[in-house]
Every structure is written in structure tokens, then in C-alpha cells.
Short mmCIF file of N, CA, C and O in Angstrom, two decimals:
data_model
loop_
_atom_site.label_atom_id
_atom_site.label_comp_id
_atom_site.label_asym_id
_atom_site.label_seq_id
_atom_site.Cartn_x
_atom_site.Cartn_y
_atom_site.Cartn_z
N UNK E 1454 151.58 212.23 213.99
CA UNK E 1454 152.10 211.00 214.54
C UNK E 1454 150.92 210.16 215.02
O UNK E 1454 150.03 210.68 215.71
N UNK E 1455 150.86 208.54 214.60
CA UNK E 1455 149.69 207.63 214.74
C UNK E 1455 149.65 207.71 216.64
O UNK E 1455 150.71 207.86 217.25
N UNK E 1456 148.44 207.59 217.31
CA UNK E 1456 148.53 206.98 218.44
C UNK E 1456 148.16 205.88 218.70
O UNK E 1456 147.05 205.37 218.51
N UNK E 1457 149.51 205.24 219.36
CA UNK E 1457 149.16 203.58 219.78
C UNK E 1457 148.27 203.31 220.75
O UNK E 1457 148.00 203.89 221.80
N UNK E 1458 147.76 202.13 220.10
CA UNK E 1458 146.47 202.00 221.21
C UNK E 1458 147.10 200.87 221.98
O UNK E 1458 147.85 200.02 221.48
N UNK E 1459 146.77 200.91 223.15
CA UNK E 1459 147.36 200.20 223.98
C UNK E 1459 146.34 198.41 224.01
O UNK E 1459 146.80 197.29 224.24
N UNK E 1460 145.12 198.76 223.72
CA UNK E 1460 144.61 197.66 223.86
C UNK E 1460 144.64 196.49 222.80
O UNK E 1460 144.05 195.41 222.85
N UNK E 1461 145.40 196.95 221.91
CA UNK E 1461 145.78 196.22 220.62
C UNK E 1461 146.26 194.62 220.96
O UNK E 1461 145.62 193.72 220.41
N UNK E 1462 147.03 194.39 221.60
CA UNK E 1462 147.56 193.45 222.18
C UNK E 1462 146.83 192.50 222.71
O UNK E 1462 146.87 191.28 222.53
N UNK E 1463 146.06 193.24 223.47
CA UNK E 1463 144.29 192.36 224.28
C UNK E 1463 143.57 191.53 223.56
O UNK E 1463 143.25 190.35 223.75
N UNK E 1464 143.35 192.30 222.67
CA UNK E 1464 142.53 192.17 221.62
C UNK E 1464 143.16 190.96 220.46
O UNK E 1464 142.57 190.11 219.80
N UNK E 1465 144.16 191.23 220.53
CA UNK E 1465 144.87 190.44 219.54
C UNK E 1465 145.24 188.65 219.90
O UNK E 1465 145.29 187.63 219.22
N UNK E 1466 145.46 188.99 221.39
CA UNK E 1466 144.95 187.07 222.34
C UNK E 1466 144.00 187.08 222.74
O UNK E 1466 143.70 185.93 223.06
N UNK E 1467 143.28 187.72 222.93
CA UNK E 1467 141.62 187.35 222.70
C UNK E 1467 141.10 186.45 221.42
O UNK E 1467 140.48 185.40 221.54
N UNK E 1468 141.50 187.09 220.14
CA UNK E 1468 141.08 186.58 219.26
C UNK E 1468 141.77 185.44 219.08
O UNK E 1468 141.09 184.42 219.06
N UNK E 1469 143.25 185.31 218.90
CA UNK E 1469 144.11 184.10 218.93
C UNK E 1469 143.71 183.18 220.40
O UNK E 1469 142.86 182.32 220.18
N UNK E 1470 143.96 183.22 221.15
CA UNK E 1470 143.81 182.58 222.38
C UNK E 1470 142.19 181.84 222.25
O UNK E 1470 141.92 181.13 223.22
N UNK E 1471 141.17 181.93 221.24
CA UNK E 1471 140.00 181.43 221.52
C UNK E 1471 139.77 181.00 220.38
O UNK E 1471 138.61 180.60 220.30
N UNK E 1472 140.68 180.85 218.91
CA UNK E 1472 141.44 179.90 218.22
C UNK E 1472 141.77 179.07 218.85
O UNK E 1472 141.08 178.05 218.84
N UNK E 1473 142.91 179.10 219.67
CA UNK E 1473 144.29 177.87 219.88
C UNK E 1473 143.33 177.45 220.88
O UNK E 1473 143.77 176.42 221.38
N UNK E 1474 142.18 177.79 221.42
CA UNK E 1474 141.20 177.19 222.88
C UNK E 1474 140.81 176.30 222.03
O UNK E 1474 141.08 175.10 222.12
N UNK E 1475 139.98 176.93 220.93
CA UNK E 1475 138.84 175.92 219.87
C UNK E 1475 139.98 174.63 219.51
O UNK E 1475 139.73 173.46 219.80
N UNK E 1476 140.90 174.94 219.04
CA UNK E 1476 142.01 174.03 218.73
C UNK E 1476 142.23 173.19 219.27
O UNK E 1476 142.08 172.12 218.69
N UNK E 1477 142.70 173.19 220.68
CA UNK E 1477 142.94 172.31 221.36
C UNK E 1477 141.68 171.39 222.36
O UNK E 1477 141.76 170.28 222.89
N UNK E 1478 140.57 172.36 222.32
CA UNK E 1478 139.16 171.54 222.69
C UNK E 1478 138.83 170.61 221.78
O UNK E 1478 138.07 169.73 222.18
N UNK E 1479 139.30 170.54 220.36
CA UNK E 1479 138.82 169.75 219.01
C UNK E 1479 140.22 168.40 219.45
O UNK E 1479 139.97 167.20 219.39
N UNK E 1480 141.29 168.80 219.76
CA UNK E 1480 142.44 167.94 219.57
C UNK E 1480 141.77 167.12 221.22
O UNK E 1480 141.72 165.89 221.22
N UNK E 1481 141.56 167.47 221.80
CA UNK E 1481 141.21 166.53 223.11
C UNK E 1481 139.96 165.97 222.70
O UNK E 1481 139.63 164.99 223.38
N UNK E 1482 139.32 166.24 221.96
CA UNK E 1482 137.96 165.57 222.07
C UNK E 1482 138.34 164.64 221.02
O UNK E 1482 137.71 163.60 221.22
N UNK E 1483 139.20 164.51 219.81
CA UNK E 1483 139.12 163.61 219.07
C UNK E 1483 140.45 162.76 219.68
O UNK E 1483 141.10 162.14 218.84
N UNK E 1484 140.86 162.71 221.00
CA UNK E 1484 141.84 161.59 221.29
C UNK E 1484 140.95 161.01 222.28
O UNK E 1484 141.06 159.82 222.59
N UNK E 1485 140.01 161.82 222.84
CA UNK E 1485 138.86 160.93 223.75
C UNK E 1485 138.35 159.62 222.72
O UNK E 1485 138.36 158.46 223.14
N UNK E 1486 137.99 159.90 221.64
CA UNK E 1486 137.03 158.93 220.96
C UNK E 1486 138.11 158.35 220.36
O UNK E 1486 137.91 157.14 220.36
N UNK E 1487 139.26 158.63 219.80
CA UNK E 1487 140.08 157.38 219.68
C UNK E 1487 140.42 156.58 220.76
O UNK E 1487 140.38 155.35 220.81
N UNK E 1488 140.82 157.50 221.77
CA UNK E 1488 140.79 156.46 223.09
C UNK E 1488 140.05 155.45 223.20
O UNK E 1488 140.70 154.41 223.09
N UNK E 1489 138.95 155.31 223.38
CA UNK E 1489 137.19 155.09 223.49
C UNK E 1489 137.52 153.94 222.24
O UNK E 1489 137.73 152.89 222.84
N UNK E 1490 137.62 153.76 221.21
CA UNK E 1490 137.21 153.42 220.04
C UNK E 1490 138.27 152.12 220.04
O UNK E 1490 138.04 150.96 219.71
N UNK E 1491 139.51 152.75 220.54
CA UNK E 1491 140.73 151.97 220.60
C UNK E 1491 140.13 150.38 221.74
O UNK E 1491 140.20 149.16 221.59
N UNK E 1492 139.75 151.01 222.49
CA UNK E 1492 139.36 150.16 223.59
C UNK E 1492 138.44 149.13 223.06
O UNK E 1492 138.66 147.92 222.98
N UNK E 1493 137.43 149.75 222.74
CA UNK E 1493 136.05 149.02 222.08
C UNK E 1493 136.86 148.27 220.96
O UNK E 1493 136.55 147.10 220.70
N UNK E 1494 137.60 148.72 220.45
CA UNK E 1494 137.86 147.29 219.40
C UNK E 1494 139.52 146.24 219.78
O UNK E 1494 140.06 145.27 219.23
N UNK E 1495 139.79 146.95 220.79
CA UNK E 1495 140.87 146.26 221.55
C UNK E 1495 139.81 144.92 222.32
O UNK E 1495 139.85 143.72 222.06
N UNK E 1496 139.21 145.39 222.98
CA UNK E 1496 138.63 144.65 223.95
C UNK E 1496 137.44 143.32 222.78
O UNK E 1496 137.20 142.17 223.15
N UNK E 1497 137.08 143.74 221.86
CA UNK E 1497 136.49 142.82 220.65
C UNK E 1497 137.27 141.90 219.87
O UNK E 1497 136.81 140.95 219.23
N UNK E 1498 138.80 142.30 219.97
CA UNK E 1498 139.38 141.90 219.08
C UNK E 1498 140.80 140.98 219.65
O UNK E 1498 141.82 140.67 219.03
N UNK E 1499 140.34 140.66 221.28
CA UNK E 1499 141.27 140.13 222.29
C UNK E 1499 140.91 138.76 222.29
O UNK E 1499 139.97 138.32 221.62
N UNK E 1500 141.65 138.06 223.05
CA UNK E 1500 141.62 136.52 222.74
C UNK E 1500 140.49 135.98 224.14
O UNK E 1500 140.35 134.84 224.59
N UNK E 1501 139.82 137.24 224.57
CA UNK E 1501 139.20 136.68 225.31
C UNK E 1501 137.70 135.95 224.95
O UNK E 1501 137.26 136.14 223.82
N UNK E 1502 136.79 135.00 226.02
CA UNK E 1502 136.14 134.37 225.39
C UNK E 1502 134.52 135.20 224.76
O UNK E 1502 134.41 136.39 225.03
N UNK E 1503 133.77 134.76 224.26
CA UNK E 1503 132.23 136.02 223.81
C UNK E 1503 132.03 136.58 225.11
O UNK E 1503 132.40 137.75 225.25
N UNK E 1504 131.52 135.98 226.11
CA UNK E 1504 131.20 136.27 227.36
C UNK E 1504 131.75 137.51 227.71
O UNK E 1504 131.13 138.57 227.71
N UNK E 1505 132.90 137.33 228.01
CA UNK E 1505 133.64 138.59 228.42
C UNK E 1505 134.59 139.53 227.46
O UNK E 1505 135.40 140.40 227.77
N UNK E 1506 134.11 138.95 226.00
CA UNK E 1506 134.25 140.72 225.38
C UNK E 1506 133.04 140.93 225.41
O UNK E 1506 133.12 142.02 224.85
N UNK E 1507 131.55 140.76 225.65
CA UNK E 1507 130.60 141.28 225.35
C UNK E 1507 130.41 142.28 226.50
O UNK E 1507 129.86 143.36 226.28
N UNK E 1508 130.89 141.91 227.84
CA UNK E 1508 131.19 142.35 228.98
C UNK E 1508 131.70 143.87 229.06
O UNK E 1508 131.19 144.85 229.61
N UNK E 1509 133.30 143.67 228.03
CA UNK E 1509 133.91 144.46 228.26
C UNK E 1509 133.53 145.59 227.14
O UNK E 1509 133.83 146.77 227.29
N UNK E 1510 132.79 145.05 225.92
CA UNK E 1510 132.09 145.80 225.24
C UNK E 1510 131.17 147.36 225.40
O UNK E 1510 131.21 148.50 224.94
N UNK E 1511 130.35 146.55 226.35
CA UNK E 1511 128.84 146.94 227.13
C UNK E 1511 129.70 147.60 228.24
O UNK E 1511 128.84 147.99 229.03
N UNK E 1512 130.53 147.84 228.57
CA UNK E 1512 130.95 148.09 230.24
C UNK E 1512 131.30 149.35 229.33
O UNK E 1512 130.66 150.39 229.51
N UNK E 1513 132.65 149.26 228.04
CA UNK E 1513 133.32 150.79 227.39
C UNK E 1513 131.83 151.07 226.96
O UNK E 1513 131.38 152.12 227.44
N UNK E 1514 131.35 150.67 226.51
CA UNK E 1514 129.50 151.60 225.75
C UNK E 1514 128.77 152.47 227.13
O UNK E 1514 128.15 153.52 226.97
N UNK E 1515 128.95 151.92 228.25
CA UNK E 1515 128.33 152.71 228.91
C UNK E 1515 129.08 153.63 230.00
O UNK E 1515 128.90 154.83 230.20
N UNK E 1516 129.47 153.23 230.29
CA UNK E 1516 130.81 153.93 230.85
C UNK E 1516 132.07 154.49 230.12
O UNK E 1516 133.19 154.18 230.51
N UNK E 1517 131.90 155.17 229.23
CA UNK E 1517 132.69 155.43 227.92
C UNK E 1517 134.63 155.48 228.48
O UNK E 1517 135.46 154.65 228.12
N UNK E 1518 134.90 156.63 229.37
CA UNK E 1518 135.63 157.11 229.64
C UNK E 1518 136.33 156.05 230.87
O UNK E 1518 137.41 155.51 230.64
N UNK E 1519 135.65 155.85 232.07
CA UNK E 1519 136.22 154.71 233.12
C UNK E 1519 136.28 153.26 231.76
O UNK E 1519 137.44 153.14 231.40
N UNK E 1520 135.60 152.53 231.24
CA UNK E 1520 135.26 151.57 230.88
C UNK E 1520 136.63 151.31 230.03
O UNK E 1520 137.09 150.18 230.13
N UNK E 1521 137.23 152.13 229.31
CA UNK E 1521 138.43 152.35 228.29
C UNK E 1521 139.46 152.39 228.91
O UNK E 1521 140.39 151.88 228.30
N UNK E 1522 139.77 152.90 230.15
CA UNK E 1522 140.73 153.36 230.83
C UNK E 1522 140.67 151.77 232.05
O UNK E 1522 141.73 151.62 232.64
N UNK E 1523 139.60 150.74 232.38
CA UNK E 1523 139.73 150.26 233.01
C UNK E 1523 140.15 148.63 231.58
O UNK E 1523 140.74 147.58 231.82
N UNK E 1524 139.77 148.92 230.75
CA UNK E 1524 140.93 147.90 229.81
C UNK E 1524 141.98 147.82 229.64
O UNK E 1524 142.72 146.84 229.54
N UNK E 1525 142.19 149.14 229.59
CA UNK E 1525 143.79 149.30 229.04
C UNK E 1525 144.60 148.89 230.32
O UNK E 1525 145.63 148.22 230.29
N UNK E 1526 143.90 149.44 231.61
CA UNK E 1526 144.61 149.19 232.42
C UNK E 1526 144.64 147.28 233.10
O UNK E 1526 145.63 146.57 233.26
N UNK E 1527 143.15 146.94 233.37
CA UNK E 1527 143.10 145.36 233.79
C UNK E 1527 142.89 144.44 232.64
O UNK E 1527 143.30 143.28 232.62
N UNK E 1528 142.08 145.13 231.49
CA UNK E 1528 141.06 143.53 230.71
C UNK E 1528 142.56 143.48 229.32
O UNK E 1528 142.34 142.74 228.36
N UNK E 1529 143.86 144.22 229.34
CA UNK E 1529 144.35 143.71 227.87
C UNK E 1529 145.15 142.75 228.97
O UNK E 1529 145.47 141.60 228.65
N UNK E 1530 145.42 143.24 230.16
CA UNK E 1530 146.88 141.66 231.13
C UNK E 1530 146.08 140.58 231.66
O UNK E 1530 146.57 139.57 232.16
N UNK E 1531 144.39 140.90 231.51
CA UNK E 1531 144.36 139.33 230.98
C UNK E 1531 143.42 138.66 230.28
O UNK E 1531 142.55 137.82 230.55
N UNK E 1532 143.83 139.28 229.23
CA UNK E 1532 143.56 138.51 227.89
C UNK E 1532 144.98 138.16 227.17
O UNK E 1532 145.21 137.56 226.12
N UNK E 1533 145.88 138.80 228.16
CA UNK E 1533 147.39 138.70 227.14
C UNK E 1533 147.50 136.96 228.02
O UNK E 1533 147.80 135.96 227.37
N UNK E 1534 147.20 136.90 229.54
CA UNK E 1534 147.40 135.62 230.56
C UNK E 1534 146.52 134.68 229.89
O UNK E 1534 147.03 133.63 229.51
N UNK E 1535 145.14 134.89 229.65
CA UNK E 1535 144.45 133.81 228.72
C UNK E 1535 145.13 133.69 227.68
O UNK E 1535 144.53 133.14 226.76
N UNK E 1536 146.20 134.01 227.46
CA UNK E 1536 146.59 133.64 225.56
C UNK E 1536 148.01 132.83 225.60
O UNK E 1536 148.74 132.37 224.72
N UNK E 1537 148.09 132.87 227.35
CA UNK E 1537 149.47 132.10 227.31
C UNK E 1537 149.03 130.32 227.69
O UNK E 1537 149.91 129.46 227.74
#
């Protein structure tokens, strides 16, 4: 009669579990740079004037992560108010 090894199981989300880690470290990092990317050409491609997309350009380029997250949230309501 085989004996079960008990650590089989361990072993077995170890290996899966650092798959679905790699997996989901790849799926967050490529919605960061769409994020990021979205912004940078949101903010280029808004009705605002050179001045201040170059602004908001240079602000997502260096500040990647705040800079994207501070468009989406202040620089698209008003560029949507400049367009009215």
C-alpha cells in the first residue's frame, strides 16, 4: 500500500500560488502603465490650451502614478469646463 505524503499539498500551492503571484504581479503592472499612458494621452489630447497640456504632460512624466491619478481626478473637469 502507497504512503501518502502529507506534504504534497504544500508543495503543490507553493508551486501554483507563485504562478497565480507572477500572474497577477504582471496583470497589475500592465494596468499601471495603461493607467499612466491613458492619462498622458488623455491629458495631450484634451481641449486644453499647449501651456497646460505641456504641464499636465511633464507633471504624469514625472510623477507617474500621483500625476495620472491627479487628471483623472482634477485636469479632465476642467478641460471638459474649458470646452463649454
Amino acid at each position: 500500500m502507497p504512503v501518502l505524503d502529507a506534504a504534497l499539498p504544500t508543495d503543490l500551492l507553493a508551486q501554483y500560488g507563485g504562478v497565480a503571484l507572477l500572474a497577477l504581479t504582471g496583470l497589475a503592472m500592465l494596468a499601471y502603465v495603461v493607467f499612466i499612458v491613458a492619462a498622458f494621452l488623455g491629458s495631450l489630447t484634451s481641449r486644453l490650451d499647449f501651456g497646460m497640456k505641456l504641464v499636465w504632460a511633464v507633471f504624469i512624466i514625472c510623477a507617474p502614478f500621483l500625476g495620472a491619478l491627479c487628471w483623472f481626478l482634477i485636469g479632465r473637469r476642467s478641460a471638459a469646463a474649458m470646452a463649454r
